[in-house]
């Protein structure tokens, strides 16, 4: 009997020696090899990661400039594009502040908004519109809505660039009308693009209540652009 137990023990020891002691640490939710290669960027060069992110941002801008009902901005949302647009607009719209060192106080500034003011209007406005969307029963996440509202400012950013170029020339009534038309077109473009992405996330009987704050959000930004008159 003892000999039989000794033989079984030796067989179990041999089986333990065959157990592989090397392998990969995988998470329980790890998918297939293809999915792992797609989402695992730890071994990816930084340059490829940056280029991939920039390409994704560019694709989202294209969806805004060519608005159609698409889930591109909702599936893979990010805040890089809105942040870039916000900082760019804040810099372009920044007015000159009064020169406190001037004893005669002749330089009182041009009355334009400061960087922080544009920054706060942009993000607080987007947050308020998003909260309104959620309170109305919208089936969209908070950051998805922020992403869409931020990216859809792109037409207004293009209008701001064009208006800055027009402001280089000596201003006249005709040039003001041209600026006004450009900003109004960009305002309509931004509003239409945002509603194209967000319309399906709202209950059918509350879409008007959800669109109205979006209209006001882009109207305020449009007003900042059209009232911006200094070139220095």
PDB file of N, CA, C and O in Angstrom, residues 4-74:
ATOM      1  N   UNK A   4       2.303   1.964  -3.449  1.00  0.00           N
ATOM      2  CA  UNK A   4       1.340   2.585  -4.378  1.00  0.00           C
ATOM      3  C   UNK A   4       1.223   4.074  -4.129  1.00  0.00           C
ATOM      4  O   UNK A   4       1.199   4.900  -5.047  1.00  0.00           O
ATOM      5  N   UNK A   5       1.161   4.461  -2.849  1.00  0.00           N
ATOM      6  CA  UNK A   5       1.073   5.892  -2.518  1.00  0.00           C
ATOM      7  C   UNK A   5       2.326   6.626  -2.942  1.00  0.00           C
ATOM      8  O   UNK A   5       2.280   7.775  -3.395  1.00  0.00           O
ATOM      9  N   UNK A   6       3.488   5.995  -2.830  1.00  0.00           N
ATOM     10  CA  UNK A   6       4.739   6.638  -3.237  1.00  0.00           C
ATOM     11  C   UNK A   6       4.766   6.874  -4.739  1.00  0.00           C
ATOM     12  O   UNK A   6       5.208   7.923  -5.224  1.00  0.00           O
ATOM     13  N   UNK A   7       4.243   5.895  -5.495  1.00  0.00           N
ATOM     14  CA  UNK A   7       4.199   6.057  -6.950  1.00  0.00           C
ATOM     15  C   UNK A   7       3.274   7.188  -7.344  1.00  0.00           C
ATOM     16  O   UNK A   7       3.575   8.012  -8.221  1.00  0.00           O
ATOM     17  N   UNK A   8       2.089   7.278  -6.698  1.00  0.00           N
ATOM     18  CA  UNK A   8       1.146   8.366  -7.001  1.00  0.00           C
ATOM     19  C   UNK A   8       1.748   9.719  -6.657  1.00  0.00           C
ATOM     20  O   UNK A   8       1.563  10.715  -7.377  1.00  0.00           O
ATOM     21  N   UNK A   9       2.481   9.789  -5.548  1.00  0.00           N
ATOM     22  CA  UNK A   9       3.102  11.055  -5.151  1.00  0.00           C
ATOM     23  C   UNK A   9       4.131  11.507  -6.173  1.00  0.00           C
ATOM     24  O   UNK A   9       4.214  12.675  -6.534  1.00  0.00           O
ATOM     25  N   UNK A  10       4.933  10.562  -6.663  1.00  0.00           N
ATOM     26  CA  UNK A  10       5.947  10.902  -7.665  1.00  0.00           C
ATOM     27  C   UNK A  10       5.303  11.368  -8.970  1.00  0.00           C
ATOM     28  O   UNK A  10       5.792  12.288  -9.632  1.00  0.00           O
ATOM     29  N   UNK A  11       4.193  10.742  -9.356  1.00  0.00           N
ATOM     30  CA  UNK A  11       3.490  11.169 -10.570  1.00  0.00           C
ATOM     31  C   UNK A  11       2.951  12.593 -10.421  1.00  0.00           C
ATOM     32  O   UNK A  11       2.992  13.393 -11.351  1.00  0.00           O
ATOM     33  N   UNK A  12       2.395  12.896  -9.231  1.00  0.00           N
ATOM     34  CA  UNK A  12       1.892  14.261  -8.998  1.00  0.00           C
ATOM     35  C   UNK A  12       3.018  15.281  -9.046  1.00  0.00           C
ATOM     36  O   UNK A  12       2.854  16.391  -9.553  1.00  0.00           O
ATOM     37  N   UNK A  13       4.196  14.907  -8.522  1.00  0.00           N
ATOM     38  CA  UNK A  13       5.336  15.814  -8.571  1.00  0.00           C
ATOM     39  C   UNK A  13       5.772  16.082 -10.010  1.00  0.00           C
ATOM     40  O   UNK A  13       6.113  17.207 -10.382  1.00  0.00           O
ATOM     41  N   UNK A  14       5.772  15.024 -10.833  1.00  0.00           N
ATOM     42  CA  UNK A  14       6.123  15.200 -12.241  1.00  0.00           C
ATOM     43  C   UNK A  14       5.119  16.097 -12.951  1.00  0.00           C
ATOM     44  O   UNK A  14       5.457  16.902 -13.809  1.00  0.00           O
ATOM     45  N   UNK A  15       3.816  15.967 -12.584  1.00  0.00           N
ATOM     46  CA  UNK A  15       2.795  16.825 -13.194  1.00  0.00           C
ATOM     47  C   UNK A  15       2.982  18.278 -12.830  1.00  0.00           C
ATOM     48  O   UNK A  15       2.778  19.179 -13.647  1.00  0.00           O
ATOM     49  N   UNK A  16       3.420  18.522 -11.574  1.00  0.00           N
ATOM     50  CA  UNK A  16       3.664  19.906 -11.154  1.00  0.00           C
ATOM     51  C   UNK A  16       4.845  20.512 -11.888  1.00  0.00           C
ATOM     52  O   UNK A  16       4.880  21.709 -12.160  1.00  0.00           O
ATOM     53  N   UNK A  17       5.826  19.690 -12.227  1.00  0.00           N
ATOM     54  CA  UNK A  17       6.978  20.202 -12.949  1.00  0.00           C
ATOM     55  C   UNK A  17       6.640  20.632 -14.364  1.00  0.00           C
ATOM     56  O   UNK A  17       7.371  21.407 -14.979  1.00  0.00           O
ATOM     57  N   UNK A  18       5.544  20.096 -14.905  1.00  0.00           N
ATOM     58  CA  UNK A  18       5.125  20.444 -16.267  1.00  0.00           C
ATOM     59  C   UNK A  18       4.292  21.711 -16.322  1.00  0.00           C
ATOM     60  O   UNK A  18       3.937  22.176 -17.403  1.00  0.00           O
ATOM     61  N   UNK A  19       3.911  22.278 -15.160  1.00  0.00           N
ATOM     62  CA  UNK A  19       3.101  23.492 -15.138  1.00  0.00           C
ATOM     63  C   UNK A  19       3.945  24.670 -15.602  1.00  0.00           C
ATOM     64  O   UNK A  19       5.040  24.892 -15.081  1.00  0.00           O
ATOM     65  N   UNK A  20       3.505  25.433 -16.602  1.00  0.00           N
ATOM     66  CA  UNK A  20       4.292  26.584 -17.084  1.00  0.00           C
ATOM     67  C   UNK A  20       4.376  27.673 -16.020  1.00  0.00           C
ATOM     68  O   UNK A  20       3.384  28.015 -15.389  1.00  0.00           O
ATOM     69  N   UNK A  21       5.555  28.182 -15.839  1.00  0.00           N
ATOM     70  CA  UNK A  21       5.792  29.214 -14.824  1.00  0.00           C
ATOM     71  C   UNK A  21       5.940  30.588 -15.423  1.00  0.00           C
ATOM     72  O   UNK A  21       6.248  31.536 -14.722  1.00  0.00           O
ATOM     73  N   UNK A  22       5.726  30.738 -16.739  1.00  0.00           N
ATOM     74  CA  UNK A  22       5.821  32.013 -17.421  1.00  0.00           C
ATOM     75  C   UNK A  22       4.526  32.290 -18.160  1.00  0.00           C
ATOM     76  O   UNK A  22       3.843  31.372 -18.597  1.00  0.00           O
ATOM     77  N   UNK A  23       4.195  33.562 -18.309  1.00  0.00           N
ATOM     78  CA  UNK A  23       2.979  33.930 -19.017  1.00  0.00           C
ATOM     79  C   UNK A  23       2.773  35.418 -18.976  1.00  0.00           C
ATOM     80  O   UNK A  23       3.646  36.176 -18.559  1.00  0.00           O
ATOM     81  N   UNK A  24       1.597  35.878 -19.421  1.00  0.00           N
ATOM     82  CA  UNK A  24       1.257  37.295 -19.455  1.00  0.00           C
ATOM     83  C   UNK A  24       0.160  37.577 -18.453  1.00  0.00           C
ATOM     84  O   UNK A  24      -0.737  36.747 -18.240  1.00  0.00           O
ATOM     85  N   UNK A  25       0.235  38.719 -17.839  1.00  0.00           N
ATOM     86  CA  UNK A  25      -0.794  39.151 -16.899  1.00  0.00           C
ATOM     87  C   UNK A  25      -1.868  39.878 -17.686  1.00  0.00           C
ATOM     88  O   UNK A  25      -1.631  40.947 -18.248  1.00  0.00           O
ATOM     89  N   UNK A  26      -3.050  39.338 -17.759  1.00  0.00           N
ATOM     90  CA  UNK A  26      -4.158  39.912 -18.518  1.00  0.00           C
ATOM     91  C   UNK A  26      -5.283  40.253 -17.572  1.00  0.00           C
ATOM     92  O   UNK A  26      -5.494  39.576 -16.560  1.00  0.00           O
ATOM     93  N   UNK A  27      -6.003  41.308 -17.880  1.00  0.00           N
ATOM     94  CA  UNK A  27      -7.153  41.676 -17.066  1.00  0.00           C
ATOM     95  C   UNK A  27      -8.302  40.720 -17.355  1.00  0.00           C
ATOM     96  O   UNK A  27      -8.389  40.148 -18.434  1.00  0.00           O
ATOM     97  N   UNK A  28      -9.237  40.540 -16.419  1.00  0.00           N
ATOM     98  CA  UNK A  28     -10.358  39.631 -16.644  1.00  0.00           C
ATOM     99  C   UNK A  28     -11.217  40.036 -17.821  1.00  0.00           C
ATOM    100  O   UNK A  28     -11.843  39.196 -18.453  1.00  0.00           O
ATOM    101  N   UNK A  29     -11.273  41.339 -18.121  1.00  0.00           N
ATOM    102  CA  UNK A  29     -12.127  41.818 -19.204  1.00  0.00           C
ATOM    103  C   UNK A  29     -11.391  41.949 -20.517  1.00  0.00           C
ATOM    104  O   UNK A  29     -11.852  42.614 -21.435  1.00  0.00           O
ATOM    105  N   UNK A  30     -10.190  41.367 -20.602  1.00  0.00           N
ATOM    106  CA  UNK A  30      -9.412  41.496 -21.829  1.00  0.00           C
ATOM    107  C   UNK A  30     -10.124  40.796 -22.967  1.00  0.00           C
ATOM    108  O   UNK A  30     -10.651  39.702 -22.820  1.00  0.00           O
ATOM    109  N   UNK A  31     -10.113  41.438 -24.129  1.00  0.00           N
ATOM    110  CA  UNK A  31     -10.800  40.886 -25.281  1.00  0.00           C
ATOM    111  C   UNK A  31      -9.869  40.045 -26.114  1.00  0.00           C
ATOM    112  O   UNK A  31      -8.910  39.446 -25.642  1.00  0.00           O
ATOM    113  N   UNK A  32     -10.150  39.991 -27.388  1.00  0.00           N
ATOM    114  CA  UNK A  32      -9.348  39.212 -28.305  1.00  0.00           C
ATOM    115  C   UNK A  32      -8.023  39.904 -28.549  1.00  0.00           C
ATOM    116  O   UNK A  32      -7.781  41.025 -28.108  1.00  0.00           O
ATOM    117  N   UNK A  33      -7.152  39.220 -29.281  1.00  0.00           N
ATOM    118  CA  UNK A  33      -5.831  39.781 -29.547  1.00  0.00           C
ATOM    119  C   UNK A  33      -5.929  41.064 -30.354  1.00  0.00           C
ATOM    120  O   UNK A  33      -5.208  42.024 -30.127  1.00  0.00           O
ATOM    121  N   UNK A  34      -6.852  41.116 -31.296  1.00  0.00           N
ATOM    122  CA  UNK A  34      -7.028  42.314 -32.108  1.00  0.00           C
ATOM    123  C   UNK A  34      -7.489  43.495 -31.298  1.00  0.00           C
ATOM    124  O   UNK A  34      -7.014  44.620 -31.459  1.00  0.00           O
ATOM    125  N   UNK A  35      -8.437  43.251 -30.369  1.00  0.00           N
ATOM    126  CA  UNK A  35      -8.917  44.335 -29.520  1.00  0.00           C
ATOM    127  C   UNK A  35      -7.817  44.815 -28.602  1.00  0.00           C
ATOM    128  O   UNK A  35      -7.694  46.003 -28.314  1.00  0.00           O
ATOM    129  N   UNK A  36      -6.958  43.865 -28.110  1.00  0.00           N
ATOM    130  CA  UNK A  36      -5.874  44.251 -27.210  1.00  0.00           C
ATOM    131  C   UNK A  36      -4.871  45.134 -27.935  1.00  0.00           C
ATOM    132  O   UNK A  36      -4.393  46.129 -27.396  1.00  0.00           O
ATOM    133  N   UNK A  37      -4.577  44.805 -29.189  1.00  0.00           N
ATOM    134  CA  UNK A  37      -3.652  45.619 -29.951  1.00  0.00           C
ATOM    135  C   UNK A  37      -4.237  46.981 -30.262  1.00  0.00           C
ATOM    136  O   UNK A  37      -3.530  47.958 -30.387  1.00  0.00           O
ATOM    137  N   UNK A  38      -5.539  47.068 -30.350  1.00  0.00           N
ATOM    138  CA  UNK A  38      -6.175  48.333 -30.704  1.00  0.00           C
ATOM    139  C   UNK A  38      -6.163  49.312 -29.542  1.00  0.00           C
ATOM    140  O   UNK A  38      -5.974  50.502 -29.722  1.00  0.00           O
ATOM    141  N   UNK A  39      -6.384  48.816 -28.317  1.00  0.00           N
ATOM    142  CA  UNK A  39      -6.540  49.714 -27.185  1.00  0.00           C
ATOM    143  C   UNK A  39      -5.292  49.820 -26.309  1.00  0.00           C
ATOM    144  O   UNK A  39      -5.190  50.714 -25.507  1.00  0.00           O
ATOM    145  N   UNK A  40      -4.352  48.879 -26.423  1.00  0.00           N
ATOM    146  CA  UNK A  40      -3.154  48.915 -25.606  1.00  0.00           C
ATOM    147  C   UNK A  40      -2.125  49.825 -26.259  1.00  0.00           C
ATOM    148  O   UNK A  40      -1.576  49.506 -27.310  1.00  0.00           O
ATOM    149  N   UNK A  41      -1.868  50.972 -25.624  1.00  0.00           N
ATOM    150  CA  UNK A  41      -0.928  51.951 -26.180  1.00  0.00           C
ATOM    151  C   UNK A  41       0.307  52.115 -25.309  1.00  0.00           C
ATOM    152  O   UNK A  41       1.064  53.061 -25.476  1.00  0.00           O
ATOM    153  N   UNK A  42       0.524  51.180 -24.364  1.00  0.00           N
ATOM    154  CA  UNK A  42       1.669  51.315 -23.461  1.00  0.00           C
ATOM    155  C   UNK A  42       2.987  51.178 -24.206  1.00  0.00           C
ATOM    156  O   UNK A  42       3.963  51.844 -23.871  1.00  0.00           O
ATOM    157  N   UNK A  43       3.017  50.298 -25.205  1.00  0.00           N
ATOM    158  CA  UNK A  43       4.243  50.079 -25.970  1.00  0.00           C
ATOM    159  C   UNK A  43       4.281  50.891 -27.257  1.00  0.00           C
ATOM    160  O   UNK A  43       5.196  50.735 -28.066  1.00  0.00           O
ATOM    161  N   UNK A  44       3.301  51.767 -27.439  1.00  0.00           N
ATOM    162  CA  UNK A  44       3.224  52.551 -28.670  1.00  0.00           C
ATOM    163  C   UNK A  44       4.098  53.797 -28.552  1.00  0.00           C
ATOM    164  O   UNK A  44       4.111  54.449 -27.507  1.00  0.00           O
ATOM    165  N   UNK A  45       4.825  54.159 -29.603  1.00  0.00           N
ATOM    166  CA  UNK A  45       5.609  55.404 -29.552  1.00  0.00           C
ATOM    167  C   UNK A  45       4.720  56.616 -29.324  1.00  0.00           C
ATOM    168  O   UNK A  45       3.562  56.653 -29.767  1.00  0.00           O
ATOM    169  N   UNK A  46       5.276  57.606 -28.619  1.00  0.00           N
ATOM    170  CA  UNK A  46       4.494  58.806 -28.298  1.00  0.00           C
ATOM    171  C   UNK A  46       4.043  59.519 -29.570  1.00  0.00           C
ATOM    172  O   UNK A  46       2.929  60.041 -29.641  1.00  0.00           O
ATOM    173  N   UNK A  47       4.891  59.527 -30.581  1.00  0.00           N
ATOM    174  CA  UNK A  47       4.549  60.212 -31.827  1.00  0.00           C
ATOM    175  C   UNK A  47       3.306  59.597 -32.478  1.00  0.00           C
ATOM    176  O   UNK A  47       2.426  60.321 -32.950  1.00  0.00           O
ATOM    177  N   UNK A  48       3.220  58.265 -32.472  1.00  0.00           N
ATOM    178  CA  UNK A  48       2.050  57.610 -33.065  1.00  0.00           C
ATOM    179  C   UNK A  48       0.796  57.905 -32.257  1.00  0.00           C
ATOM    180  O   UNK A  48      -0.285  58.092 -32.832  1.00  0.00           O
ATOM    181  N   UNK A  49       0.928  57.940 -30.938  1.00  0.00           N
ATOM    182  CA  UNK A  49      -0.232  58.258 -30.094  1.00  0.00           C
ATOM    183  C   UNK A  49      -0.742  59.666 -30.374  1.00  0.00           C
ATOM    184  O   UNK A  49      -1.948  59.888 -30.517  1.00  0.00           O
ATOM    185  N   UNK A  50       0.179  60.627 -30.461  1.00  0.00           N
ATOM    186  CA  UNK A  50      -0.213  62.012 -30.721  1.00  0.00           C
ATOM    187  C   UNK A  50      -0.848  62.148 -32.102  1.00  0.00           C
ATOM    188  O   UNK A  50      -1.882  62.807 -32.263  1.00  0.00           O
ATOM    189  N   UNK A  51      -0.258  61.506 -33.104  1.00  0.00           N
ATOM    190  CA  UNK A  51      -0.796  61.592 -34.459  1.00  0.00           C
ATOM    191  C   UNK A  51      -2.178  60.952 -34.548  1.00  0.00           C
ATOM    192  O   UNK A  51      -3.058  61.455 -35.251  1.00  0.00           O
ATOM    193  N   UNK A  52      -2.380  59.841 -33.823  1.00  0.00           N
ATOM    194  CA  UNK A  52      -3.694  59.203 -33.839  1.00  0.00           C
ATOM    195  C   UNK A  52      -4.747  60.097 -33.188  1.00  0.00           C
ATOM    196  O   UNK A  52      -5.868  60.220 -33.678  1.00  0.00           O
ATOM    197  N   UNK A  53      -4.369  60.740 -32.073  1.00  0.00           N
ATOM    198  CA  UNK A  53      -5.306  61.640 -31.402  1.00  0.00           C
ATOM    199  C   UNK A  53      -5.626  62.860 -32.269  1.00  0.00           C
ATOM    200  O   UNK A  53      -6.780  63.310 -32.331  1.00  0.00           O
ATOM    201  N   UNK A  54      -4.600  63.411 -32.929  1.00  0.00           N
ATOM    202  CA  UNK A  54      -4.834  64.553 -33.807  1.00  0.00           C
ATOM    203  C   UNK A  54      -5.741  64.172 -34.985  1.00  0.00           C
ATOM    204  O   UNK A  54      -6.583  64.965 -35.399  1.00  0.00           O
ATOM    205  N   UNK A  55      -5.547  62.968 -35.507  1.00  0.00           N
ATOM    206  CA  UNK A  55      -6.401  62.506 -36.596  1.00  0.00           C
ATOM    207  C   UNK A  55      -7.848  62.366 -36.131  1.00  0.00           C
ATOM    208  O   UNK A  55      -8.780  62.737 -36.852  1.00  0.00           O
ATOM    209  N   UNK A  56      -8.034  61.846 -34.912  1.00  0.00           N
ATOM    210  CA  UNK A  56      -9.388  61.712 -34.370  1.00  0.00           C
ATOM    211  C   UNK A  56     -10.039  63.078 -34.174  1.00  0.00           C
ATOM    212  O   UNK A  56     -11.235  63.258 -34.461  1.00  0.00           O
ATOM    213  N   UNK A  57      -9.266  64.064 -33.711  1.00  0.00           N
ATOM    214  CA  UNK A  57      -9.798  65.419 -33.551  1.00  0.00           C
ATOM    215  C   UNK A  57     -10.176  66.009 -34.902  1.00  0.00           C
ATOM    216  O   UNK A  57     -11.225  66.636 -35.055  1.00  0.00           O
ATOM    217  N   UNK A  58      -9.309  65.802 -35.903  1.00  0.00           N
ATOM    218  CA  UNK A  58      -9.606  66.308 -37.244  1.00  0.00           C
ATOM    219  C   UNK A  58     -10.857  65.692 -37.834  1.00  0.00           C
ATOM    220  O   UNK A  58     -11.647  66.378 -38.505  1.00  0.00           O
ATOM    221  N   UNK A  59     -11.073  64.397 -37.591  1.00  0.00           N
ATOM    222  CA  UNK A  59     -12.286  63.738 -38.092  1.00  0.00           C
ATOM    223  C   UNK A  59     -13.526  64.341 -37.451  1.00  0.00           C
ATOM    224  O   UNK A  59     -14.544  64.565 -38.109  1.00  0.00           O
ATOM    225  N   UNK A  60     -13.452  64.638 -36.165  1.00  0.00           N
ATOM    226  CA  UNK A  60     -14.598  65.246 -35.480  1.00  0.00           C
ATOM    227  C   UNK A  60     -14.879  66.646 -36.033  1.00  0.00           C
ATOM    228  O   UNK A  60     -16.036  67.039 -36.199  1.00  0.00           O
ATOM    229  N   UNK A  61     -13.813  67.409 -36.311  1.00  0.00           N
ATOM    230  CA  UNK A  61     -14.016  68.728 -36.922  1.00  0.00           C
ATOM    231  C   UNK A  61     -14.685  68.593 -38.288  1.00  0.00           C
ATOM    232  O   UNK A  61     -15.535  69.415 -38.658  1.00  0.00           O
ATOM    233  N   UNK A  62     -14.302  67.574 -39.043  1.00  0.00           N
ATOM    234  CA  UNK A  62     -14.909  67.371 -40.355  1.00  0.00           C
ATOM    235  C   UNK A  62     -16.391  67.053 -40.226  1.00  0.00           C
ATOM    236  O   UNK A  62     -17.210  67.536 -41.016  1.00  0.00           O
ATOM    237  N   UNK A  63     -16.770  66.259 -39.226  1.00  0.00           N
ATOM    238  CA  UNK A  63     -18.178  65.944 -39.017  1.00  0.00           C
ATOM    239  C   UNK A  63     -18.980  67.196 -38.664  1.00  0.00           C
ATOM    240  O   UNK A  63     -20.172  67.290 -38.984  1.00  0.00           O
ATOM    241  N   UNK A  64     -18.333  68.146 -37.973  1.00  0.00           N
ATOM    242  CA  UNK A  64     -19.028  69.389 -37.636  1.00  0.00           C
ATOM    243  C   UNK A  64     -19.163  70.284 -38.865  1.00  0.00           C
ATOM    244  O   UNK A  64     -20.220  70.876 -39.107  1.00  0.00           O
ATOM    245  N   UNK A  65     -18.093  70.386 -39.646  1.00  0.00           N
ATOM    246  CA  UNK A  65     -18.139  71.226 -40.843  1.00  0.00           C
ATOM    247  C   UNK A  65     -19.036  70.628 -41.920  1.00  0.00           C
ATOM    248  O   UNK A  65     -19.524  71.354 -42.790  1.00  0.00           O
ATOM    249  N   UNK A  66     -19.230  69.329 -41.879  1.00  0.00           N
ATOM    250  CA  UNK A  66     -20.165  68.673 -42.798  1.00  0.00           C
ATOM    251  C   UNK A  66     -21.219  67.973 -41.946  1.00  0.00           C
ATOM    252  O   UNK A  66     -21.209  66.762 -41.787  1.00  0.00           O
ATOM    253  N   UNK A  67     -22.125  68.760 -41.350  1.00  0.00           N
ATOM    254  CA  UNK A  67     -23.044  68.200 -40.346  1.00  0.00           C
ATOM    255  C   UNK A  67     -24.032  67.212 -40.949  1.00  0.00           C
ATOM    256  O   UNK A  67     -24.658  67.459 -41.974  1.00  0.00           O
ATOM    257  N   UNK A  68     -24.146  66.095 -40.298  1.00  0.00           N
ATOM    258  CA  UNK A  68     -25.140  65.080 -40.637  1.00  0.00           C
ATOM    259  C   UNK A  68     -25.370  64.252 -39.391  1.00  0.00           C
ATOM    260  O   UNK A  68     -24.588  64.309 -38.440  1.00  0.00           O
ATOM    261  N   UNK A  69     -26.428  63.481 -39.383  1.00  0.00           N
ATOM    262  CA  UNK A  69     -26.714  62.661 -38.217  1.00  0.00           C
ATOM    263  C   UNK A  69     -25.675  61.553 -38.129  1.00  0.00           C
ATOM    264  O   UNK A  69     -25.655  60.625 -38.928  1.00  0.00           O
ATOM    265  N   UNK A  70     -24.788  61.682 -37.180  1.00  0.00           N
ATOM    266  CA  UNK A  70     -23.691  60.743 -37.018  1.00  0.00           C
ATOM    267  C   UNK A  70     -23.424  60.559 -35.537  1.00  0.00           C
ATOM    268  O   UNK A  70     -23.657  61.454 -34.730  1.00  0.00           O
ATOM    269  N   UNK A  71     -22.917  59.391 -35.190  1.00  0.00           N
ATOM    270  CA  UNK A  71     -22.588  59.085 -33.796  1.00  0.00           C
ATOM    271  C   UNK A  71     -21.101  59.259 -33.511  1.00  0.00           C
ATOM    272  O   UNK A  71     -20.609  58.872 -32.455  1.00  0.00           O
ATOM    273  N   UNK A  72     -20.370  59.850 -34.474  1.00  0.00           N
ATOM    274  CA  UNK A  72     -18.917  59.945 -34.333  1.00  0.00           C
ATOM    275  C   UNK A  72     -18.520  60.745 -33.098  1.00  0.00           C
ATOM    276  O   UNK A  72     -17.582  60.389 -32.393  1.00  0.00           O
ATOM    277  N   UNK A  73     -19.226  61.850 -32.833  1.00  0.00           N
ATOM    278  CA  UNK A  73     -18.878  62.687 -31.685  1.00  0.00           C
ATOM    279  C   UNK A  73     -19.357  62.093 -30.372  1.00  0.00           C
ATOM    280  O   UNK A  73     -18.920  62.515 -29.306  1.00  0.00           O
ATOM    281  N   UNK A  74     -20.275  61.133 -30.440  1.00  0.00           N
ATOM    282  CA  UNK A  74     -20.839  60.568 -29.224  1.00  0.00           C
ATOM    283  C   UNK A  74     -20.140  59.283 -28.805  1.00  0.00           C
ATOM    284  O   UNK A  74     -20.030  58.997 -27.617  1.00  0.00           O
TER     285      UNK A  74
END
